[in-house]
Coordinates of C-alpha atoms in Angstrom, one line a residue:
Chain A
X1 CA 25.2 -8.4 -6.3
X2 CA 23.2 -6.5 -4.3
X3 CA 22.1 -3.8 -2.9
X4 CA 20.6 -2.6 0.8
X5 CA 18.5 0.5 1.4
X6 CA 17.6 -0.2 5.1
X7 CA 15.1 2.5 6.8
X8 CA 15.1 4.5 9.9
X9 CA 12.2 7.5 9.6
X10 CA 8.3 6.6 8.8
X11 CA 7.8 10.7 9.0
X12 CA 9.4 13.2 11.2
X13 CA 7.9 12.1 14.9
X14 CA 9.7 8.8 14.4
X15 CA 12.2 6.8 17.1
X16 CA 14.8 9.2 17.3
X17 CA 17.1 6.4 18.3
X18 CA 15.6 4.6 15.3
X19 CA 19.7 4.9 13.7
X20 CA 21.5 4.2 17.1
X21 CA 19.6 0.5 17.0
X22 CA 19.7 -0.1 13.0
X23 CA 23.6 0.3 13.1
X24 CA 24.0 -1.6 17.2
X25 CA 21.5 -4.3 15.3
X26 CA 24.6 -5.3 13.6
X27 CA 22.8 -5.7 10.3
X28 CA 24.6 -5.0 7.3
X29 CA 23.3 -2.4 5.0
X30 CA 24.5 -0.3 2.3
X31 CA 23.1 3.3 2.7
X32 CA 20.0 4.5 5.0
X33 CA 17.3 6.1 3.9
X34 CA 14.6 8.8 6.5
X35 CA 11.6 9.7 5.4
X36 CA 10.9 12.9 7.0
X37 CA 7.9 14.9 4.7
X38 CA 3.7 13.4 5.3
X39 CA 2.2 16.0 3.7
X40 CA 1.2 18.0 6.7
X41 CA 4.7 18.6 7.7
X42 CA 4.8 21.3 5.1
X43 CA 2.4 22.9 6.7
X44 CA 4.7 23.1 9.9
X45 CA 7.7 23.4 8.1
X46 CA 6.3 26.8 6.8
X47 CA 5.5 27.5 9.9
X48 CA 9.1 27.2 11.4
X49 CA 11.5 28.8 8.6
X50 CA 8.8 30.9 9.6
X51 CA 10.2 32.1 12.7
X52 CA 13.7 31.2 11.4
X53 CA 15.0 31.5 8.2
X54 CA 17.8 29.3 9.1
X55 CA 14.7 26.4 10.2
X56 CA 12.2 24.5 7.9
X57 CA 13.6 22.1 7.6
X58 CA 13.9 18.5 9.9
X59 CA 16.0 19.1 12.8
X60 CA 14.9 15.1 14.1
X61 CA 16.9 14.5 11.1
X62 CA 20.4 16.6 13.1
X63 CA 19.7 16.4 16.2
X64 CA 19.7 13.4 16.6
X65 CA 21.1 11.0 13.3
X66 CA 23.6 13.4 12.8
X67 CA 24.7 14.6 16.0
X68 CA 24.9 10.2 17.2
X69 CA 25.8 8.9 14.3
X70 CA 27.0 11.0 11.7
X71 CA 31.1 8.7 12.9
X72 CA 30.0 6.0 12.8
X73 CA 27.4 6.2 9.1
X74 CA 30.8 7.1 7.1
X75 CA 33.4 4.7 9.0
X76 CA 31.1 1.5 7.6
X77 CA 30.5 3.4 4.2
X78 CA 26.3 4.1 4.8
X79 CA 25.8 6.7 2.6
X80 CA 22.8 8.4 3.6
X81 CA 19.6 10.0 1.6
X82 CA 16.7 12.3 3.7
X83 CA 14.9 14.6 2.9
X84 CA 15.2 16.6 5.7
X85 CA 15.5 18.8 3.5
X86 CA 12.7 19.8 3.6
X87 CA 12.2 23.4 2.2
X88 CA 15.6 24.7 2.6
X89 CA 17.9 21.9 2.2
X90 CA 21.2 24.7 2.0
X91 CA 20.4 24.8 5.8
X92 CA 19.9 20.5 6.7
X93 CA 23.4 20.6 5.0
X94 CA 24.7 23.5 6.5
X95 CA 24.2 22.4 9.8
X96 CA 25.5 18.4 8.1
X97 CA 28.4 20.1 7.8
X98 CA 29.1 21.9 11.3
X99 CA 28.4 18.5 12.8
X100 CA 31.2 17.2 10.5
X101 CA 33.3 19.7 11.5
X102 CA 32.8 19.6 15.3
X103 CA 33.1 15.3 15.2
X104 CA 35.8 15.4 13.0
X105 CA 34.6 13.2 9.8
X106 CA 35.3 13.8 7.0
X107 CA 32.1 13.5 6.1
X108 CA 30.2 15.7 2.3
X109 CA 27.2 16.5 1.8
X110 CA 24.7 17.3 -1.8
X111 CA 21.0 18.4 -1.7
X112 CA 18.6 17.5 -4.6
X113 CA 16.7 21.2 -5.2
X114 CA 14.6 22.5 -7.9
X115 CA 11.3 21.1 -5.9
X116 CA 10.4 24.5 -4.8
X117 CA 8.8 26.8 -7.6
X118 CA 6.8 28.7 -4.6
X119 CA 8.3 32.3 -6.3
X120 CA 7.4 31.6 -9.7
X121 CA 3.8 30.0 -9.6
X122 CA 2.2 32.8 -10.5
X123 CA 3.9 32.2 -13.9
X124 CA 3.4 28.8 -14.4
X125 CA 0.1 30.2 -13.6
X126 CA 0.2 31.8 -16.6
X127 CA 1.8 29.9 -19.0
X128 CA 0.0 26.7 -18.3
X129 CA -3.1 26.6 -16.1
X130 CA -2.9 24.3 -13.3
X131 CA -5.5 23.4 -12.8
X132 CA -6.8 21.0 -9.5
X133 CA -5.3 17.6 -9.0
X134 CA -7.9 16.5 -5.8
X135 CA -11.4 18.7 -6.6
X136 CA -12.8 21.7 -7.4
X137 CA -11.1 24.6 -6.0
X138 CA -9.9 26.5 -8.9
X139 CA -6.5 28.3 -8.8
X140 CA -7.5 31.8 -8.4
X141 CA -9.4 31.2 -5.0
X142 CA -6.1 30.0 -2.7
X143 CA -3.0 31.9 -5.3
X144 CA -3.4 35.1 -2.3
X145 CA -3.0 32.8 0.4
X146 CA 0.3 30.3 -0.7
X147 CA 3.0 29.8 1.1
X148 CA 5.0 27.7 -0.1
X149 CA 4.7 25.0 -3.9
X150 CA 6.5 22.1 -4.0
X151 CA 7.1 19.1 -6.6
X152 CA 7.4 16.4 -6.1
X153 CA 11.2 14.7 -8.0
X154 CA 11.9 11.9 -9.0
X155 CA 14.7 9.6 -8.6
X156 CA 16.9 10.5 -11.0
X157 CA 18.3 13.6 -9.6
X158 CA 19.6 11.9 -6.5
X159 CA 21.3 8.8 -8.5
X160 CA 22.9 12.3 -9.4
X161 CA 23.6 13.4 -6.1
X162 CA 24.9 9.6 -5.2
X163 CA 26.9 10.1 -8.6
X164 CA 29.1 12.8 -7.3
X165 CA 30.1 10.7 -4.8
X166 CA 29.4 11.7 -1.4
X167 CA 28.2 10.7 2.2
X168 CA 25.3 12.1 2.9
X169 CA 21.9 13.5 0.0
X170 CA 19.7 15.8 1.8
X171 CA 16.5 16.6 -1.1
X172 CA 13.4 18.7 -0.4
X173 CA 10.8 17.2 -2.1
X174 CA 11.0 14.0 -4.2
X175 CA 8.2 11.3 -4.2
X176 CA 9.1 8.8 -1.0
X177 CA 10.0 6.1 -3.7
X178 CA 13.2 7.6 -5.3
X179 CA 14.9 7.7 -1.6
X180 CA 15.6 3.9 -2.5
X181 CA 15.4 4.1 -6.2
X182 CA 17.8 7.1 -6.9
X183 CA 20.3 4.4 -4.8
X184 CA 19.1 1.4 -6.6
X185 CA 19.6 3.9 -10.7
X186 CA 23.5 4.9 -8.8
X187 CA 24.6 1.5 -8.4
X188 CA 22.7 -0.8 -11.1
X189 CA 22.7 2.2 -14.2
X190 CA 18.9 1.8 -14.7
X191 CA 18.3 3.7 -17.8
X192 CA 14.5 5.7 -18.3
X193 CA 13.6 3.1 -20.6
X194 CA 13.5 0.1 -18.0
X195 CA 10.1 1.3 -16.7
X196 CA 9.7 -2.8 -14.8
X197 CA 13.6 -1.7 -12.5
X198 CA 12.5 1.4 -11.4
X199 CA 9.1 0.2 -10.8
X200 CA 11.6 -2.9 -8.6
X201 CA 13.2 0.1 -7.1
X202 CA 9.5 1.8 -6.0
X203 CA 7.7 -1.0 -4.9
X204 CA 10.8 -1.2 -2.6
X205 CA 11.1 2.1 -1.9
X206 CA 7.7 2.3 -1.4
X207 CA 8.0 -0.9 1.2
X208 CA 10.6 0.2 3.6
X209 CA 9.5 4.5 3.1
X210 CA 7.4 4.0 7.1
X211 CA 9.8 2.6 8.5
X212 CA 8.1 0.5 11.3
X213 CA 4.9 -0.1 9.0
X214 CA 6.5 -3.1 7.0
X215 CA 7.3 -4.9 10.1
X216 CA 4.4 -5.5 12.4
X217 CA 3.9 -2.3 12.9
X218 CA 0.0 -1.8 12.7
X219 CA -0.8 -4.8 10.5
X220 CA -4.3 -5.9 12.0
X221 CA -3.7 -9.5 10.9
X222 CA -3.8 -10.6 14.5
X223 CA -2.0 -8.0 16.1
X224 CA -2.1 -9.9 19.6
X225 CA 1.2 -11.9 18.4
X226 CA 3.9 -9.9 17.6
X227 CA 5.6 -8.3 19.6
X228 CA 5.8 -3.3 19.9
X229 CA 8.6 -3.2 21.6
X230 CA 11.9 -2.4 19.4
X231 CA 10.2 -3.5 16.1
X232 CA 12.6 -3.9 13.9
X233 CA 12.9 -1.4 10.9
X234 CA 13.0 -2.5 7.2
X235 CA 16.4 -3.3 4.7
X236 CA 15.1 -4.2 1.4
X237 CA 18.2 -6.1 -0.8
X238 CA 17.6 -5.5 -4.4
X239 CA 19.7 -7.4 -7.2
X240 CA 20.1 -5.5 -10.6
X241 CA 17.4 -7.7 -12.2
X242 CA 14.8 -5.8 -9.2
X243 CA 14.2 -9.4 -8.0
X244 CA 14.5 -8.6 -3.9
X245 CA 14.6 -9.5 -0.3
X246 CA 12.6 -7.8 2.8
X247 CA 13.9 -8.2 6.4
X248 CA 14.2 -6.5 9.2
X249 CA 17.6 -7.2 12.2
X250 CA 17.9 -10.1 14.6
X251 CA 16.5 -10.3 17.5
X252 CA 13.7 -7.5 17.3
X253 CA 9.9 -7.1 17.6
X254 CA 7.6 -7.7 15.1
X255 CA 7.4 -9.7 12.0
X256 CA 7.7 -9.4 8.1
X257 CA 5.4 -12.0 6.7
X258 CA 3.6 -11.7 3.3
X259 CA 1.0 -10.3 4.8
X260 CA 3.0 -7.1 6.6
X261 CA 4.2 -6.6 3.2
X262 CA 0.9 -6.7 1.1
X263 CA -0.3 -3.7 3.3
X264 CA 2.3 -1.1 3.5
X265 CA 2.1 -2.0 -0.5
X266 CA -1.7 -0.8 -0.6
X267 CA -0.6 1.7 2.0
X268 CA -1.8 5.2 0.7
X269 CA -2.3 4.2 -3.5
X270 CA -4.7 5.0 -5.7
X271 CA -5.2 2.7 -8.6
X272 CA -3.5 -0.1 -8.6
X273 CA -2.4 -0.7 -12.3
X274 CA -0.5 2.4 -12.2
X275 CA 1.8 4.7 -9.4
X276 CA 2.4 7.0 -10.7
X277 CA 6.2 8.7 -9.8
X278 CA 8.5 10.6 -12.1
X279 CA 10.3 7.6 -12.9
X280 CA 7.7 5.6 -13.6
X281 CA 3.5 4.1 -13.5
X282 CA 4.2 1.4 -11.3
X283 CA 2.1 -1.3 -11.6
X284 CA 1.5 -3.0 -7.5
X285 CA -0.6 -5.2 -9.0
X286 CA 2.4 -7.6 -10.8
X287 CA 5.0 -7.8 -7.5
X288 CA 4.1 -11.8 -6.3
X289 CA 5.2 -12.4 -2.8
X290 CA 6.5 -14.6 -0.3
X291 CA 8.2 -15.9 2.7
X292 CA 11.2 -17.1 2.8
X293 CA 12.0 -17.9 6.2
X294 CA 11.5 -16.7 9.3
X295 CA 11.5 -12.5 8.9
X296 CA 12.1 -11.8 5.1
X297 CA 9.9 -12.4 2.5
X298 CA 11.2 -12.1 -1.0
X299 CA 9.4 -9.6 -4.0
X300 CA 9.7 -10.4 -7.9
X301 CA 7.3 -9.8 -10.4
X302 CA 8.1 -6.3 -11.0
X303 CA 7.0 -5.0 -13.4
X304 CA 6.2 -0.8 -15.0
X305 CA 5.1 1.5 -17.6
X306 CA 6.1 5.3 -18.9
X307 CA 5.5 8.2 -16.4
X308 CA 3.8 10.8 -16.6
X309 CA 4.7 13.9 -18.9
X310 CA 4.3 16.3 -15.6
X311 CA 4.8 15.8 -11.6
X312 CA 2.3 16.6 -8.9
X313 CA 3.2 19.5 -7.1
X314 CA 1.6 20.3 -3.3
X315 CA 0.4 24.0 -3.5
X316 CA 0.4 25.1 0.6
X317 CA -1.2 27.8 1.2
X318 CA -3.2 29.7 4.5
X319 CA -7.2 28.5 4.7
X320 CA -8.0 30.5 8.1
X321 CA -7.8 29.0 11.8
X322 CA -9.8 25.5 13.4
X323 CA -9.7 24.4 17.1
X324 CA -10.9 21.4 19.1
X325 CA -11.4 21.3 23.0
X326 CA -12.2 18.5 24.8
X327 CA -14.8 17.6 28.2
X328 CA -15.0 14.2 29.5
X329 CA -18.2 12.6 30.4
X330 CA -19.2 9.1 33.2
X331 CA -22.5 7.7 33.3
X332 CA -25.1 7.5 33.4
X333 CA -25.8 9.0 30.2
X334 CA -22.9 9.4 29.1
X335 CA -22.6 10.6 25.4
X336 CA -26.4 12.2 26.1
X337 CA -24.6 14.2 28.4
X338 CA -22.3 15.2 25.6
X339 CA -23.6 16.3 22.6
X340 CA -26.4 18.2 25.2
X341 CA -23.1 19.9 25.7
X342 CA -21.7 20.7 22.1
X343 CA -25.6 21.9 21.8
X344 CA -25.0 24.6 24.4
X345 CA -21.6 25.6 22.0
X346 CA -23.5 25.9 19.1
X347 CA -26.1 27.6 20.7
X348 CA -23.8 29.8 22.7
X349 CA -21.8 30.7 18.8
X350 CA -25.2 31.5 16.9
X351 CA -26.2 33.8 20.9
X352 CA -22.7 35.9 20.4
X353 CA -22.4 36.3 16.7
X354 CA -19.0 33.9 16.3
X355 CA -18.1 33.7 13.1
X356 CA -17.8 29.8 12.3
X357 CA -17.6 29.3 9.2
X358 CA -17.8 24.6 10.4
X359 CA -18.3 23.0 13.0
X360 CA -17.6 19.3 14.0
X361 CA -18.5 18.1 17.3
X362 CA -17.1 13.8 17.6
X363 CA -17.8 12.0 21.2
X364 CA -14.4 10.4 21.8
X365 CA -15.3 6.1 23.0
X366 CA -18.7 6.5 20.9
X367 CA -17.9 7.7 16.8
X368 CA -14.9 9.6 16.8
X369 CA -12.4 7.6 14.5
X370 CA -15.5 6.0 12.3
X371 CA -18.2 8.3 12.2
X372 CA -21.2 7.1 10.0
X373 CA -19.6 4.1 10.4
X374 CA -19.3 3.2 14.0
X375 CA -21.7 1.2 16.1
X376 CA -24.3 2.3 18.2
X377 CA -25.0 2.0 21.3
X378 CA -25.3 3.5 25.1
X379 CA -23.8 2.3 28.0
X380 CA -20.2 3.8 27.6
X381 CA -18.3 4.5 30.7
X382 CA -17.7 7.6 30.2
X383 CA -17.0 10.2 26.7
X384 CA -15.3 12.8 26.3
X385 CA -17.3 16.0 23.9
X386 CA -14.5 16.8 21.2
X387 CA -16.0 20.2 20.0
X388 CA -13.3 21.5 16.3
X389 CA -14.8 24.3 14.7
X390 CA -13.2 26.7 11.7
X391 CA -12.8 29.8 10.2
X392 CA -11.2 32.9 8.8
X393 CA -11.0 34.9 12.3
X394 CA -9.3 33.8 14.8
X395 CA -9.7 36.1 17.5
X396 CA -13.9 34.6 17.3
X397 CA -12.3 31.2 17.6
X398 CA -10.5 33.3 20.9
X399 CA -14.0 33.8 22.5
X400 CA -15.4 30.1 21.8
X401 CA -12.2 29.0 23.4
X402 CA -13.5 30.7 26.2
X403 CA -16.9 27.9 25.9
X404 CA -15.6 24.6 27.1
X405 CA -14.6 25.2 30.4
X406 CA -17.7 27.4 32.3
X407 CA -19.8 23.9 30.7
X408 CA -17.4 22.2 34.3
X409 CA -20.3 24.4 35.9
X410 CA -23.1 24.9 33.4
X411 CA -23.9 22.7 31.8
X412 CA -25.1 18.7 32.5
X413 CA -23.6 17.0 35.6
X414 CA -20.3 14.5 35.8
X415 CA -18.5 16.0 34.0
X416 CA -13.9 16.0 34.6
X417 CA -11.3 17.0 32.7
X418 CA -10.2 20.6 32.6
X419 CA -7.2 19.6 34.8
X420 CA -5.5 18.2 31.5
X421 CA -5.4 21.0 29.1
X422 CA -6.2 25.2 29.7
X423 CA -8.0 26.4 26.7
X424 CA -7.5 25.8 23.5
X425 CA -6.3 27.8 20.8
X426 CA -6.9 28.4 17.5
X427 CA -3.9 27.1 15.0
X428 CA -3.5 28.2 11.5
X429 CA -4.8 25.5 8.9
X430 CA -2.0 25.5 6.3
X431 CA -4.3 23.6 3.7
X432 CA -2.8 21.6 0.3
X433 CA -3.5 22.6 -2.8
X434 CA -2.4 19.7 -5.0
X435 CA -2.0 20.2 -9.3
X436 CA -0.1 18.8 -12.5
X437 CA 2.8 21.1 -13.8
X438 CA 4.6 19.9 -17.4
X439 CA 8.6 18.2 -16.3
X440 CA 10.3 20.7 -18.5
X441 CA 9.1 23.5 -16.3
X442 CA 11.0 22.2 -13.5
X443 CA 14.3 21.8 -13.3
X444 CA 16.1 19.6 -10.2
X445 CA 19.2 20.6 -9.0
X446 CA 22.0 18.9 -7.4
X447 CA 24.7 21.0 -5.5
X448 CA 27.5 19.2 -3.9
X449 CA 30.6 19.0 -2.4
X450 CA 32.0 17.1 -4.3
Chain B
X1 CA -2.1 -18.6 0.8
X2 CA -4.4 -20.9 2.8
X3 CA -7.1 -22.4 -0.1
X4 CA -8.9 -24.4 2.2
X5 CA -12.6 -22.7 2.5
X6 CA -13.6 -23.2 6.0
X7 CA -13.4 -19.4 7.4
X8 CA -15.2 -18.5 4.0
X9 CA -17.6 -20.5 4.9
X10 CA -20.4 -19.5 2.2
X11 CA -23.8 -21.0 4.6
X12 CA -23.2 -18.8 7.2
X13 CA -22.5 -14.7 8.3
X14 CA -18.6 -13.4 8.6
X15 CA -17.1 -9.6 9.6
X16 CA -14.6 -8.7 6.9
X17 CA -12.0 -9.4 9.3
X18 CA -12.5 -13.0 9.8
X19 CA -11.8 -13.6 6.1
X20 CA -9.0 -10.7 5.3
X21 CA -7.0 -8.2 7.0
X22 CA -6.5 -4.6 5.2
X23 CA -5.0 -0.7 5.9
X24 CA -5.8 2.8 5.7
X25 CA -4.8 6.1 4.8
X26 CA -4.8 9.4 3.2
X27 CA -3.8 11.4 -0.1
X28 CA -5.5 15.3 0.0
X29 CA -8.5 15.1 0.8
X30 CA -8.8 11.4 -0.9
X31 CA -8.3 8.4 1.7
X32 CA -8.1 4.6 0.7
X33 CA -9.1 1.3 2.3
X34 CA -6.8 -1.6 1.2
X35 CA -8.5 -5.2 1.8
X36 CA -6.9 -8.3 1.5
X37 CA -8.4 -11.6 2.1
X38 CA -6.5 -15.1 4.0
X39 CA -7.2 -17.9 1.2
X40 CA -8.4 -18.1 -2.4
X41 CA -11.6 -18.8 -0.4
X42 CA -12.0 -15.5 0.5
X43 CA -10.8 -13.4 -1.9
X44 CA -13.3 -14.5 -4.3
X45 CA -16.3 -14.0 -1.5
X46 CA -15.0 -10.6 -1.3
X47 CA -15.1 -9.7 -5.0
X48 CA -18.5 -11.1 -4.8
X49 CA -20.4 -9.5 -1.6
X50 CA -17.6 -6.8 -0.7
X51 CA -18.2 -3.8 -3.6
X52 CA -17.0 -0.8 -3.1
X53 CA -21.2 0.4 -3.3
X54 CA -21.1 -1.9 0.7
X55 CA -18.1 0.7 1.8
X56 CA -19.8 3.6 0.3
X57 CA -22.3 2.8 2.5
X58 CA -20.7 2.5 5.2
X59 CA -19.2 5.8 5.4
X60 CA -22.2 7.9 4.1
X61 CA -21.8 10.8 5.4
X62 CA -17.7 11.0 5.3
X63 CA -17.0 10.9 2.0
X64 CA -18.7 13.7 -0.8
X65 CA -17.0 11.9 -3.4
X66 CA -17.2 8.1 -4.8
X67 CA -16.2 5.3 -4.0
X68 CA -13.7 2.7 -6.2
X69 CA -12.5 -0.3 -5.9
X70 CA -9.5 -1.4 -8.1
X71 CA -8.5 -5.6 -8.0
X72 CA -5.4 -7.1 -6.9
X73 CA -5.5 -10.1 -7.6
X74 CA -1.5 -10.6 -6.9
X75 CA -2.3 -9.9 -3.5
X76 CA -5.8 -11.8 -3.3
X77 CA -6.7 -7.9 -2.5
X78 CA -8.7 -5.3 -3.4
X79 CA -8.3 -1.7 -2.7
X80 CA -11.0 0.9 -1.9
X81 CA -10.4 4.4 -3.3
X82 CA -12.6 7.5 -1.3
X83 CA -12.8 11.0 -2.8
X84 CA -13.9 14.2 -1.2
X85 CA -13.5 12.1 1.7
X86 CA -11.9 13.4 4.2
X87 CA -13.6 16.6 5.2
X88 CA -10.3 18.3 3.5
X89 CA -7.8 16.2 4.1
X90 CA -5.2 16.0 7.4
X91 CA -4.6 20.1 7.9
X92 CA -8.1 21.7 7.4
X93 CA -10.5 18.6 8.7
X94 CA -12.4 18.2 11.4
X95 CA -12.2 15.2 12.3
X96 CA -10.3 13.7 14.9
X97 CA -8.6 10.7 12.9
X98 CA -8.4 12.7 9.8
X99 CA -5.9 10.9 7.8
X100 CA -8.3 7.9 7.4
X101 CA -6.1 5.3 9.9
X102 CA -8.8 4.3 12.0
X103 CA -10.3 3.3 8.3
X104 CA -9.4 -0.3 7.0
X105 CA -10.8 -1.0 10.9
X106 CA -14.6 -0.3 10.2
X107 CA -14.2 -2.2 6.7
X108 CA -13.0 -4.7 9.2
X109 CA -15.6 -4.8 11.3
X110 CA -18.8 -4.7 8.6
X111 CA -20.2 -8.0 8.5
X112 CA -21.1 -10.0 5.0
X113 CA -24.3 -12.6 4.8
X114 CA -24.8 -15.5 3.6
X115 CA -23.3 -15.9 0.1
X116 CA -26.8 -18.1 -0.5
X117 CA -28.8 -15.1 1.0
X118 CA -27.2 -12.7 -0.7
X119 CA -26.9 -14.6 -4.2
X120 CA -30.4 -16.2 -4.6
X121 CA -31.3 -13.9 -6.9
X122 CA -28.6 -13.3 -8.7

C-alpha cells in the first residue's frame, strides 16, 4: 500500500488552474493539498478581514479550486487538505458548503482550529512570560499593536479531521508539512512516539509544500535546460514504512531529479539535524535521495526525534508604514545619476522635517538583489532607482511620495518612467514577532459535518 | 553523484556555481542558503573553502546577527543560516528582495582560490 499526495498550490498567488491541470494530467492521487499561508500572507488576510468579517481566508481556494473542481475531486475520491482557512476557517468552510449546494455535490467539510491565540495573548503572557524567538524585542514593545497571533499546529488534528470521514479539511495556521503528514497519520495510524515515520511524513510534506519548486522551478542547476511551460505539480507516494517516491505527471514541464529534491529539502530550514514541528524533530541529514528513473526520485532513511514541548506562535503587529518609489535613469553614468537623485530625496526629507525612521536606496540592475554582495561596475545602460522608507507617520510618508515626480524636471538628466505608476502609497507594515507557547496552553479543535 | 574531481580541480580557482547549486529563503528576519555539491570532491573542497566566515564576509552590511554553517553529508551539502539579516523580514524590510530569495545566487558566484594557495599555510 502507498498513499499518494499531490500539491496544487505553493503559496497564495500560485497558478489558479493548477488543480485542473493535475486532474486532467491522468496522474492518480489520493489526497490534494494546497498551501496558502506564507508569513507575509497573514498580514494581508488581517487587512481583508478588517474590511469584511466574512473574509480572512485564501479566496483563491474558493474561487478557483472549489468553484471549478469540487465535483470532480469528490467524484474521484480525492480528499482535500488545505490551510486556506487562514484567519477564518469557519467562513472558508461555509463557502465550500455553499458551492457544494449550488453544484449539487455531496461534499463534507471539517475545520481545524485552536491556532488563533489573539484574544488570549495577554493571559498567555501573564502565565508564561512570552519571549522573542528571533531577535531581542520584548513582548511589551509589541503588545499594544497586536493584530493576530496564531500557533503553528501539528499534523495530529489534521489526521483527526480526516478520521471523521470528510472530503475537505480546512485549517488555520498549521506547520506546512502537516498538510501531508496529517493524511499519512490518518491512513497508517502512526502514533506520536513513532518519530522516524513522523519524520518521513514531515519530509514528504516539506518537499511538496512549495509545489513546483520541487519539480524544477527555481532550480539553479542547469536552469537553461528546464521547460518552464506547464511545470508539473508534485505527487509524493509514501509507504507505511516511510519510504517515498516523488514524481510529477507525465508530459509536463519541469524536472524531478536529485538536484531539484535536494534544493527543496534545504529550503527555509535552520539546523538540518532538527527541523522542528509540533510532531517531531526531523533529521534532514538522514534522508537518502536517489534517482529511480526520469522524473522520479526515491527518498529513504528518514529519522526523527521527540518534538519540542511548545508551539511556535507568530504574533503579527502593526509597526508603522512603508513606501517605495521608482525612477529610471539611462546612460551615460546611469548609476551615478540614480545615486545623486537618492541623495536629493534624502536632503528633502531633512529640509521638510519629515518623520521617517529608515530609508533605503537600491539601484535595480546594479545591487537591488544582492546589496553588498553585488559586483562593482558602472557600465549599466540603465538603472532603476528604488527608494524605500518606513516610519510611524502615514501623512509624512504621503508627503515623501510627492518627492519622486519633481525629479523628472528638477533632477539629473535622462530620467523616465513616470507613466508606469502614479505617486506611491504608504502601506501599513504588519510585522511578525515569533514566540513560543507551551503545548499545554493550546487546544486544537476539529469541527466538522460528520 | 559523480565522483570524478575534474570539476573541482584543486589547482585552479573556481566559482562555487561550477561545482555546486543551491537555494535560499527566509524565516522572519533570518535567511538561509542551502548549497549542494556536484561531487564528493566538490563537497570536500567547499567544506574547506566555503566557510561561514566567507559567506558572512560576502553579506557584510546585510547581516546584523551571525552566520552559522551546518553540514548535510547525505546531500553533500551545507546550510548557511544568517540571523538578523533581512532588515526586519518580509513585511518590514525595505529591501526589494525582502525574503532573501536571490541570495543563493550571490553565494554561487563566489570565487574559490586554488586549493594550493588556500591551504599553503595549513
